[in-house]
mmCIF file of C-alpha atoms in Angstrom:
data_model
loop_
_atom_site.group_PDB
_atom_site.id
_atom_site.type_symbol
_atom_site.label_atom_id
_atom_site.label_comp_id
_atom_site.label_asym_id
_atom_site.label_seq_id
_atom_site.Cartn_x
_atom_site.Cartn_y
_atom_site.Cartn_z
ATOM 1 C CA UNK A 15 0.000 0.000 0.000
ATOM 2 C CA UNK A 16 1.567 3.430 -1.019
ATOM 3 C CA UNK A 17 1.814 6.223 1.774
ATOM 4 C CA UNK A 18 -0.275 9.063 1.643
ATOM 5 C CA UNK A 19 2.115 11.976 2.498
ATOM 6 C CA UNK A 20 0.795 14.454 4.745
ATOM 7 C CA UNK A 21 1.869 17.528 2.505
ATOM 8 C CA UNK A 22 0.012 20.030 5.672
ATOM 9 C CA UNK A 23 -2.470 21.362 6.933
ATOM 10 C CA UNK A 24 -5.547 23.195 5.334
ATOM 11 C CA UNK A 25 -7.955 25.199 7.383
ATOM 12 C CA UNK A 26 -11.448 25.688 6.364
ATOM 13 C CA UNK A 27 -13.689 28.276 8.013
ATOM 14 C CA UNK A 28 -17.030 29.889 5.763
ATOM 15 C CA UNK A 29 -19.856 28.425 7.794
ATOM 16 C CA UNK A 30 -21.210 26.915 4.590
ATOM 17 C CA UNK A 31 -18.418 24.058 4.574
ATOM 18 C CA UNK A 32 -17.280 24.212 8.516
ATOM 19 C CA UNK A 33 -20.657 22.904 9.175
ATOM 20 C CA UNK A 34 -21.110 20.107 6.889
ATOM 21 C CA UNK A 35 -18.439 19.903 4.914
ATOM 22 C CA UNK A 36 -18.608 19.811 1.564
ATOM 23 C CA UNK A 37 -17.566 17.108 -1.884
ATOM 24 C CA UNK A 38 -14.990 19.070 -2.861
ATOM 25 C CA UNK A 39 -13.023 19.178 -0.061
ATOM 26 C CA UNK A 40 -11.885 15.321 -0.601
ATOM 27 C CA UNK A 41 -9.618 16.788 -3.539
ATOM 28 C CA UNK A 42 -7.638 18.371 -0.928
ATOM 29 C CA UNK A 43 -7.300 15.169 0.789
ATOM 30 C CA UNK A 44 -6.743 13.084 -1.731
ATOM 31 C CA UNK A 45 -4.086 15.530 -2.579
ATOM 32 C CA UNK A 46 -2.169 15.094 0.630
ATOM 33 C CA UNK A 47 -3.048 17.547 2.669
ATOM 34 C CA UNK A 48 -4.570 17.314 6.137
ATOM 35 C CA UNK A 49 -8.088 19.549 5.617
ATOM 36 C CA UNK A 50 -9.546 21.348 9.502
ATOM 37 C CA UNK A 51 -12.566 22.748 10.334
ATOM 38 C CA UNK A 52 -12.341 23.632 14.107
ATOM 39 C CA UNK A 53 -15.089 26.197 14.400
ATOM 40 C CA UNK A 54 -17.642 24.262 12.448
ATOM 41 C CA UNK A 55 -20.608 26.137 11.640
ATOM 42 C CA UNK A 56 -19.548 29.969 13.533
ATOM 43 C CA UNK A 57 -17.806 32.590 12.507
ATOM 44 C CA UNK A 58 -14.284 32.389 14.226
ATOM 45 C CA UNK A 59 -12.623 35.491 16.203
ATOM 46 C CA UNK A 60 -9.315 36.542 15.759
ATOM 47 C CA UNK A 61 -8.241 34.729 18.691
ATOM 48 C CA UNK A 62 -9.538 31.335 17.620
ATOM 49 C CA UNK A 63 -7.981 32.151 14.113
ATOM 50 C CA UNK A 64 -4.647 32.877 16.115
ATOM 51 C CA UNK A 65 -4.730 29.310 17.420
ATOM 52 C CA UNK A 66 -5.023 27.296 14.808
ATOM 53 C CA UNK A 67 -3.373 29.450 11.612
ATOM 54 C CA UNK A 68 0.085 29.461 12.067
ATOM 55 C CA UNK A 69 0.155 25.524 11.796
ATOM 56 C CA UNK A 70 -1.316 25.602 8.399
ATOM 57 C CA UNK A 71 -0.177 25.802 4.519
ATOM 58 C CA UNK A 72 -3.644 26.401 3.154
ATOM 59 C CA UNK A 73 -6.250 28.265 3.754
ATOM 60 C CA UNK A 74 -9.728 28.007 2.927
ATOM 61 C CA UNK A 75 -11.269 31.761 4.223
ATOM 62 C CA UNK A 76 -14.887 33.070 5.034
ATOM 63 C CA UNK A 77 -15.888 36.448 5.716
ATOM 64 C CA UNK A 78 -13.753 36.654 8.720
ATOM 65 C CA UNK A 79 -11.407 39.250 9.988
ATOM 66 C CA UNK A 80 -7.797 38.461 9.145
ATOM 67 C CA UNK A 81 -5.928 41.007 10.224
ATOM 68 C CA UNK A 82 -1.742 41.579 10.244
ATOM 69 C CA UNK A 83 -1.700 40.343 14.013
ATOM 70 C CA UNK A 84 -2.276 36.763 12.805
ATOM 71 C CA UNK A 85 -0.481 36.647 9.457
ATOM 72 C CA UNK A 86 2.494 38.270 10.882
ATOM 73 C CA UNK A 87 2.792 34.699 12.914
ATOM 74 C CA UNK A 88 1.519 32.434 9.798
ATOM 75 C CA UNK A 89 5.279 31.535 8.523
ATOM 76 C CA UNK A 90 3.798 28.212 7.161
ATOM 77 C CA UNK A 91 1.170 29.803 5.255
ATOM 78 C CA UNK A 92 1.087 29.921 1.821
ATOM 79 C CA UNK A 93 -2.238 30.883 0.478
ATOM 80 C CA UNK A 94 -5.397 32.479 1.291
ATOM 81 C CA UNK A 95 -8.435 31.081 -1.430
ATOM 82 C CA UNK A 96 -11.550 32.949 -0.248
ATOM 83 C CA UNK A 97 -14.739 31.226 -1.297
ATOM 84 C CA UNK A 98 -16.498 34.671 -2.621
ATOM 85 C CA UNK A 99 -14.541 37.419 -4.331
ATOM 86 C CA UNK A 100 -14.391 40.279 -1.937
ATOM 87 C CA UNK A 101 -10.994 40.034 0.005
ATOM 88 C CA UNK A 102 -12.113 43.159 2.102
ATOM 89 C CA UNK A 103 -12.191 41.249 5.004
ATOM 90 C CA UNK A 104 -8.196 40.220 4.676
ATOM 91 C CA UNK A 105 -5.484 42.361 5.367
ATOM 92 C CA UNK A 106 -3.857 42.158 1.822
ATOM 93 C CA UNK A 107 -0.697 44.415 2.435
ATOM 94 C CA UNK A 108 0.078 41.952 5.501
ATOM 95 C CA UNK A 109 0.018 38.884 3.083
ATOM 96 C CA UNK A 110 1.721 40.407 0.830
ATOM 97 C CA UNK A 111 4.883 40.966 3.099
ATOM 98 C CA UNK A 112 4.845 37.578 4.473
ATOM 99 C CA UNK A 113 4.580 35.855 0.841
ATOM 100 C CA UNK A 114 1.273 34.423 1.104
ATOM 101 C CA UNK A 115 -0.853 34.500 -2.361
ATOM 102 C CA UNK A 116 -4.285 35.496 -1.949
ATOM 103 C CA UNK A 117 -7.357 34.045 -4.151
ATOM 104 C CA UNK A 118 -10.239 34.283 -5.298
ATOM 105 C CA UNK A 119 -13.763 32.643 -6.197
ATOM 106 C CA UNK A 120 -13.944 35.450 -8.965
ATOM 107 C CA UNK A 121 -17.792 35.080 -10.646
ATOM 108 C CA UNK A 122 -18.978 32.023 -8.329
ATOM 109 C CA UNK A 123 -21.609 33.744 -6.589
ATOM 110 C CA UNK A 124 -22.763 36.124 -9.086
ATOM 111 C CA UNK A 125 -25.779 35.156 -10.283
ATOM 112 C CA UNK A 126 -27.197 33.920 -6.524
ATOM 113 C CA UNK A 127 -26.256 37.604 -5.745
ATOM 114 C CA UNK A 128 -27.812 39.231 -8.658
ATOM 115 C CA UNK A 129 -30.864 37.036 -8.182
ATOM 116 C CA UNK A 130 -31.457 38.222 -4.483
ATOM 117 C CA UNK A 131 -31.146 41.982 -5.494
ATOM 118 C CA UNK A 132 -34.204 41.484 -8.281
ATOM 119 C CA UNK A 133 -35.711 39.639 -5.139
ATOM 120 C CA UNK A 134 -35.499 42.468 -2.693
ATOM 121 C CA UNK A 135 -36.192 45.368 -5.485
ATOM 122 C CA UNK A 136 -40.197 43.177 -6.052
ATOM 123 C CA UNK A 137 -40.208 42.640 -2.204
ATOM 124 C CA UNK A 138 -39.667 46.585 -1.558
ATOM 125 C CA UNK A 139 -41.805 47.813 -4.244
ATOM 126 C CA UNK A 140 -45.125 45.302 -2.993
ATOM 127 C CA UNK A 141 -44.295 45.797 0.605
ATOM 128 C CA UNK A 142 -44.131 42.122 1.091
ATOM 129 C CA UNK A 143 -42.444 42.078 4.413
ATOM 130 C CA UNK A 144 -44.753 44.332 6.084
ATOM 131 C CA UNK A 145 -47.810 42.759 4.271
ATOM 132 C CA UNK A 146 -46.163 39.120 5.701
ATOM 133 C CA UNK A 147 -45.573 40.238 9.159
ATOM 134 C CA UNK A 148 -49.427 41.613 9.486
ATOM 135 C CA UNK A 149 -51.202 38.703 8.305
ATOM 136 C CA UNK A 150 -49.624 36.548 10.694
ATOM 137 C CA UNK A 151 -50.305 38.487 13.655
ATOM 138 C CA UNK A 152 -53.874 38.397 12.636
ATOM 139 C CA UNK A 153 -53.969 42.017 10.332
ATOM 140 C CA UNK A 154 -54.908 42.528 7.111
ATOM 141 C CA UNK A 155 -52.468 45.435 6.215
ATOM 142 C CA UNK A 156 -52.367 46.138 2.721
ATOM 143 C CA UNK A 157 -50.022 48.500 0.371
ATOM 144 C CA UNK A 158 -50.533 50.041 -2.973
ATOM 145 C CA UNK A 159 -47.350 48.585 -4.614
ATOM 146 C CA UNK A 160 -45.834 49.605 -8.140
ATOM 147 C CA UNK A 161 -44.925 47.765 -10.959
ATOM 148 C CA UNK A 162 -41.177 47.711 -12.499
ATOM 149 C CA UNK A 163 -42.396 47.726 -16.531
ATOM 150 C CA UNK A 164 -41.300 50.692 -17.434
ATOM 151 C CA UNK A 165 -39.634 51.987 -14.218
ATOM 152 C CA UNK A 166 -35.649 52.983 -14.161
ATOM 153 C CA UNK A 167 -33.166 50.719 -12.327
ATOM 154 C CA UNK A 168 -29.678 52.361 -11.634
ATOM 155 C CA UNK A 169 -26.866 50.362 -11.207
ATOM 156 C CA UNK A 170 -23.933 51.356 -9.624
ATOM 157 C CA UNK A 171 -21.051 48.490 -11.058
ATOM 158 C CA UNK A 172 -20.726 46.561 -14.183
ATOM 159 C CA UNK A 173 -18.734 43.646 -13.111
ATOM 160 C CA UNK A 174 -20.707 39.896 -13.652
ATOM 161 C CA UNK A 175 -23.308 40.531 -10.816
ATOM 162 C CA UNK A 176 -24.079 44.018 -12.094
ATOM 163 C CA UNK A 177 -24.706 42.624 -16.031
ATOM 164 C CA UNK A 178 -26.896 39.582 -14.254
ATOM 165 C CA UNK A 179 -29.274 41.893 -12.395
ATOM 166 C CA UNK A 180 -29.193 44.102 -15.538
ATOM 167 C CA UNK A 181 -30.352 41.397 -17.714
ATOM 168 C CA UNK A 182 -32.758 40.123 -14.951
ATOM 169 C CA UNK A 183 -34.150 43.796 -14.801
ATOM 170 C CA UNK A 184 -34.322 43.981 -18.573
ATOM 171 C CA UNK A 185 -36.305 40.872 -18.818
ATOM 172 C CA UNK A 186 -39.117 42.489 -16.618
ATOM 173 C CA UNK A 187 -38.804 45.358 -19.416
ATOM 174 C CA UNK A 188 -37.222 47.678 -16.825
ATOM 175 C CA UNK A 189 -35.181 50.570 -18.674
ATOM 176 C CA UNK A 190 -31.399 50.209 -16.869
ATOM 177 C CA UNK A 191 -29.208 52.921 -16.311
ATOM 178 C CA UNK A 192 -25.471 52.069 -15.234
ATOM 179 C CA UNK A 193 -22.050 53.531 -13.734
ATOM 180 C CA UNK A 194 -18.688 52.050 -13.552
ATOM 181 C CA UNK A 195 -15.587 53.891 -13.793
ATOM 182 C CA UNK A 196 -14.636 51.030 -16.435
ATOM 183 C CA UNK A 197 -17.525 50.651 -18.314
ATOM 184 C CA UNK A 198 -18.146 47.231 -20.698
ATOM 185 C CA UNK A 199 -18.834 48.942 -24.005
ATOM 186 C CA UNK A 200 -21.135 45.949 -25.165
ATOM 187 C CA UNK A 201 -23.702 46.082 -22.824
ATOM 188 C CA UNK A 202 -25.603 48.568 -24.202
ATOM 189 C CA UNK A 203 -26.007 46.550 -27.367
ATOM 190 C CA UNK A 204 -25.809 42.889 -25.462
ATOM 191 C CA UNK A 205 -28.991 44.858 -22.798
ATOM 192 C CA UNK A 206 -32.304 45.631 -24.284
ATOM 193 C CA UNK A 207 -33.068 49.027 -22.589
ATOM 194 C CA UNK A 208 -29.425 49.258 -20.906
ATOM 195 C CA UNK A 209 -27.054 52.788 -21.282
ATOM 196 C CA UNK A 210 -24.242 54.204 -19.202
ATOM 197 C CA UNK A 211 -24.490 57.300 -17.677
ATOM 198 C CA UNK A 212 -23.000 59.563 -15.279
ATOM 199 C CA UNK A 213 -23.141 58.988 -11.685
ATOM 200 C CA UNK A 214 -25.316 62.189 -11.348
ATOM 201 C CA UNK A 215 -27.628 61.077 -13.826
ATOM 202 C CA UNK A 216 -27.719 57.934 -12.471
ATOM 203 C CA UNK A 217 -28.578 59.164 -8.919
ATOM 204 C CA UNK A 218 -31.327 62.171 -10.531
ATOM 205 C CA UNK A 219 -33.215 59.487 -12.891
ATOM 206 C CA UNK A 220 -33.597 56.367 -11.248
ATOM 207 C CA UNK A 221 -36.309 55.153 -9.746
ATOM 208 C CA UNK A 222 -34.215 51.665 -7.616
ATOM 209 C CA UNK A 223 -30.830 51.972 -7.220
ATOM 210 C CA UNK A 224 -28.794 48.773 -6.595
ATOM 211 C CA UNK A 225 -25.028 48.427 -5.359
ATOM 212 C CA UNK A 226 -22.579 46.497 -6.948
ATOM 213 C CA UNK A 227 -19.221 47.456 -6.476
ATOM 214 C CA UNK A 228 -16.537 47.590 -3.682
ATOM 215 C CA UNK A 229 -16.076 50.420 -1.231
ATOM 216 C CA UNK A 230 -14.236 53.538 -1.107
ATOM 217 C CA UNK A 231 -12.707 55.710 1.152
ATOM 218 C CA UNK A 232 -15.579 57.594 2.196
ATOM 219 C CA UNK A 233 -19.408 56.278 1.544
ATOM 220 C CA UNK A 234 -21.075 56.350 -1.704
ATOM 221 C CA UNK A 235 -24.223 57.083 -0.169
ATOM 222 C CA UNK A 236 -24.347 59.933 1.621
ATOM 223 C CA UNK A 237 -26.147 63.371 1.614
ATOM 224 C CA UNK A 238 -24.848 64.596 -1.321
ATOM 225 C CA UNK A 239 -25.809 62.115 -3.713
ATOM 226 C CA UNK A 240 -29.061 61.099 -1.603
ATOM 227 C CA UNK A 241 -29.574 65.245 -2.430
ATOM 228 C CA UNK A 242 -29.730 63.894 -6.604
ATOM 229 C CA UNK A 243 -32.409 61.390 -5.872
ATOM 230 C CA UNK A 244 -36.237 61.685 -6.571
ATOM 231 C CA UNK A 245 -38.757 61.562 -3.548
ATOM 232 C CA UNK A 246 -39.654 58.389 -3.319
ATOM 233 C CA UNK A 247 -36.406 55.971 -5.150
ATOM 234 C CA UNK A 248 -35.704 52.619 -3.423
ATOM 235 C CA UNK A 249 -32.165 51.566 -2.470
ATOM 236 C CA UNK A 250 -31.003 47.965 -2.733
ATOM 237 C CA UNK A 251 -27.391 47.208 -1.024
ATOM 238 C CA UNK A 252 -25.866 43.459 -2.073
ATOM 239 C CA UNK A 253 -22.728 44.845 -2.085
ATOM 240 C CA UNK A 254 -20.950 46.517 1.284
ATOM 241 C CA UNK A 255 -22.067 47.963 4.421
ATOM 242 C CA UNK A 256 -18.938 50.642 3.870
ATOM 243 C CA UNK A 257 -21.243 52.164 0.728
ATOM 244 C CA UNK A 258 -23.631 53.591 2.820
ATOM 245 C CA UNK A 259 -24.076 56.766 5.391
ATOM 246 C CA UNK A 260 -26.315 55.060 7.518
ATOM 247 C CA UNK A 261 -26.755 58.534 9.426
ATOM 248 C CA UNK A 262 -27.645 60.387 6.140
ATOM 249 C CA UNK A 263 -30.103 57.488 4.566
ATOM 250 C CA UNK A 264 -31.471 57.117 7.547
ATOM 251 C CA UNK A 265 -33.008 61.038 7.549
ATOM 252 C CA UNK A 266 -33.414 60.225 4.010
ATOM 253 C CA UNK A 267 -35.907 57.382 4.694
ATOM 254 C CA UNK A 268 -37.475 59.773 7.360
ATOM 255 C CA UNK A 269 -37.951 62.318 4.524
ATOM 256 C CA UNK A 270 -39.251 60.097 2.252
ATOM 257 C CA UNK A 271 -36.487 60.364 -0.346
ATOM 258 C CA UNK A 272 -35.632 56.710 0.010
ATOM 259 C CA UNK A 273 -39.093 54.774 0.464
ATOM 260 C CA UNK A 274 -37.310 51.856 1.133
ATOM 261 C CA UNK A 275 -33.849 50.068 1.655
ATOM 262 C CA UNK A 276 -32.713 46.260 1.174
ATOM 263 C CA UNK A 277 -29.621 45.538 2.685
ATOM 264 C CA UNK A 278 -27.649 42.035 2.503
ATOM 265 C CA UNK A 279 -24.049 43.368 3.759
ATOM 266 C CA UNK A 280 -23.064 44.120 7.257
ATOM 267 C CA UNK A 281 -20.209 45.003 8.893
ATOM 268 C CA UNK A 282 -20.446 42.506 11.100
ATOM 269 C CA UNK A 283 -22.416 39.233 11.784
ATOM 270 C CA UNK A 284 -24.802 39.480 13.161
ATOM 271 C CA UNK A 285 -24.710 43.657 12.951
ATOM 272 C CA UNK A 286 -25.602 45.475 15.866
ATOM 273 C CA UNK A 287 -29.079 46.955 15.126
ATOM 274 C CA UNK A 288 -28.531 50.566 14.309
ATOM 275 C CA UNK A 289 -31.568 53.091 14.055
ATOM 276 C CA UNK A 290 -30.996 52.573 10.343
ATOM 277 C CA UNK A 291 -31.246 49.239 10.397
ATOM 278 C CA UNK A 292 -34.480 49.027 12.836
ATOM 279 C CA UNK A 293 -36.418 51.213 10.868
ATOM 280 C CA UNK A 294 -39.605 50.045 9.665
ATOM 281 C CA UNK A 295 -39.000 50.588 5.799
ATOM 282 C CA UNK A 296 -35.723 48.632 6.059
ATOM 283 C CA UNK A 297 -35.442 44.916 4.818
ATOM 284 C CA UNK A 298 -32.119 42.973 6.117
ATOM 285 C CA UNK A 299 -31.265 39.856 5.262
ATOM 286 C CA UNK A 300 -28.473 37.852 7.121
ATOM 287 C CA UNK A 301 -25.623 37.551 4.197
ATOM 288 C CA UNK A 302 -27.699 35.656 1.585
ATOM 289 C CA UNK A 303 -26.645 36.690 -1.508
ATOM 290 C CA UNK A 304 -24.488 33.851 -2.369
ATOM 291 C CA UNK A 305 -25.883 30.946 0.168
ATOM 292 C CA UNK A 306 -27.847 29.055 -2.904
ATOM 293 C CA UNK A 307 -26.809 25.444 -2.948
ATOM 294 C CA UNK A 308 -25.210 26.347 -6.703
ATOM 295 C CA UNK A 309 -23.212 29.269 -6.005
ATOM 296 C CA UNK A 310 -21.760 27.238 -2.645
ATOM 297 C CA UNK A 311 -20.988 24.386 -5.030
ATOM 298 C CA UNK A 312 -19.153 26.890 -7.701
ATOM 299 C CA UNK A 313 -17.029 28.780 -4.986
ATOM 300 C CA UNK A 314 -16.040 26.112 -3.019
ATOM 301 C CA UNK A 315 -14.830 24.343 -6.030
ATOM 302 C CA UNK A 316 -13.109 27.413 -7.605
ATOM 303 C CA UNK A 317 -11.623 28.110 -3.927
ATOM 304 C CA UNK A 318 -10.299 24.578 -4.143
ATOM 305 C CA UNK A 319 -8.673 24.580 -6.859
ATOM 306 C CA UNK A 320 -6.765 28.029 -6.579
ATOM 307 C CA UNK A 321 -5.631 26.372 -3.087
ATOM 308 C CA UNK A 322 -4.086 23.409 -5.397
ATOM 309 C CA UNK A 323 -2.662 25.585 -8.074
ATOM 310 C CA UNK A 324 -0.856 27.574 -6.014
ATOM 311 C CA UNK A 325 0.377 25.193 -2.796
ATOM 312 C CA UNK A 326 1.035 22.180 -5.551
#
């Protein structure tokens, strides 16, 4: 019988995988290495993270803080594959100084993402929570709700899960209006209904705005260009909790310039419950963009194999 060589360790945390575990993991093992899940099912702290990193080659990263405290003591580390594609949550420069290559699931969650933003947009526009949460207790609360034929849908990023939800929106024969900084020049032709715009425009014409790009220095959303936006728009966030002011959209939902907001991205998990995010036209949902059984299977395979490439 030949001897499996034990070629390290890999440690897997998203709480998709730690809990269950997952086919794909047996490539690692049948590739040599030695694949733990120690926190199986939470969300580990920087301590537990500090416990159990340094010992490993590989890792196999969720959306929790990794900060330059623990890599500076990972000597045996080698890679980072993050099952998603925002590395936000990793501090990069830190890696970089200590030689560790960090990955990602580019495009695996994309199209769960895109489809929970259409989700939320219909849910906001028919009032379905509210309408939900009366029934139940015995109501019978009921809200005028629009339809989205016709209506303008601004997005904010151009990148796979911004061209989904356009195509999703322009299948419901929504008109789509769009801003990246590196726009895809085919879209407009590839989109029935689709255009690129400036960010101004964007914000004065739209009636539902939806994130989908990474954060900045300072918040996208805030009272300036909450000032450009039409009584009455509807904000979507899939994207980052960073994007938004919650001070200034939360007197903007008071005014009635937002009449409503969908968020799926929080700086932490679960998020303390801001005024923002207790008010009663605000929809959260707890990090669901990508946790569909298909977009689980894509990224953990694509976060396998860039583990592979890169330790073998």
């Amino acid at each position: 019988m030949k001897m499996q060589i034990n070629k390290g360790k890999i440690l897997v945390t998203p709480r998709s995988l730690s809990k269950s575990g997952h086919p794909f993991l047996e490539r690692l093992r049948e590739a040599g290495y030695e694949v733990i899940m120690p926190f199986p099912g939470v969300q580990p702290s920087i301590e537990e993270l500090s416990s159990v990193l340094p010992e490993c080659a590989g890792y196999l990263a969720g959306v929790e803080k990794v900060s330059a405290e623990v890599l500076k003591k990972c000597d045996k580390l080698r890679v980072i594959s993050r099952n998603g594609v925002g590395i936000d949550n990793v501090d990069a420069r830190a890696a970089g100084e200590m030689g560790i290559s960090l990955q990602v699931a580019r495009g695996a969650n994309s199209r769960g993402v895109a489809e929970l933003a259409i989700t939320l947009m219909l849910t906001l526009l028919r009032d379905i929570s509210s309408t939900n949460s009366s029934v139940k207790n015995g109501g019978w609360h009921r809200t005028k709700g629009f339809e989205v034929d016709g209506r303008t849908l601004g997005i904010i990023g151009t990148g796979q899960i911004g061209q989904y939800t356009a195509k999703m929106a322009a299948g419901l024969d929504m008109k789509i209006i769009a801003y990246d900084p590196y726009p895809t020049p085919e879209l407009p032709e590839r989109i029935p209904g689709f255009s690129y715009e400036s960010i101004n425009v964007l914000f004065s014409s739209s009636d539902i705005i939806s994130l989908h790009c990474p954060a900045g220095s300072i918040p996208l959303i805030n009272s300036e260009t909450l000032g450009l936006c039409r009584k009455g728009t509807y904000l979507i966030n899939t994207a980052r909790s960073a994007l938004v002011d919650q001070n200034a959209l939360l007197s903007a939902l008071d005014k009635g310039i937002i009449a409503g907001y969908a968020v799926d991205a929080f700086d932490s998990e679960p998020p303390e419950l801001s005024p923002l995010l207790k008010h009663d036209k605000v929809i959260l949902t707890s990090h669901i963009g990508g946790f569909t059984a298909e977009s689980i299977d894509r990224a953990t395979e694509a976060a396998v194999k860039n583990l592979l490439d890169n330790l073998d």
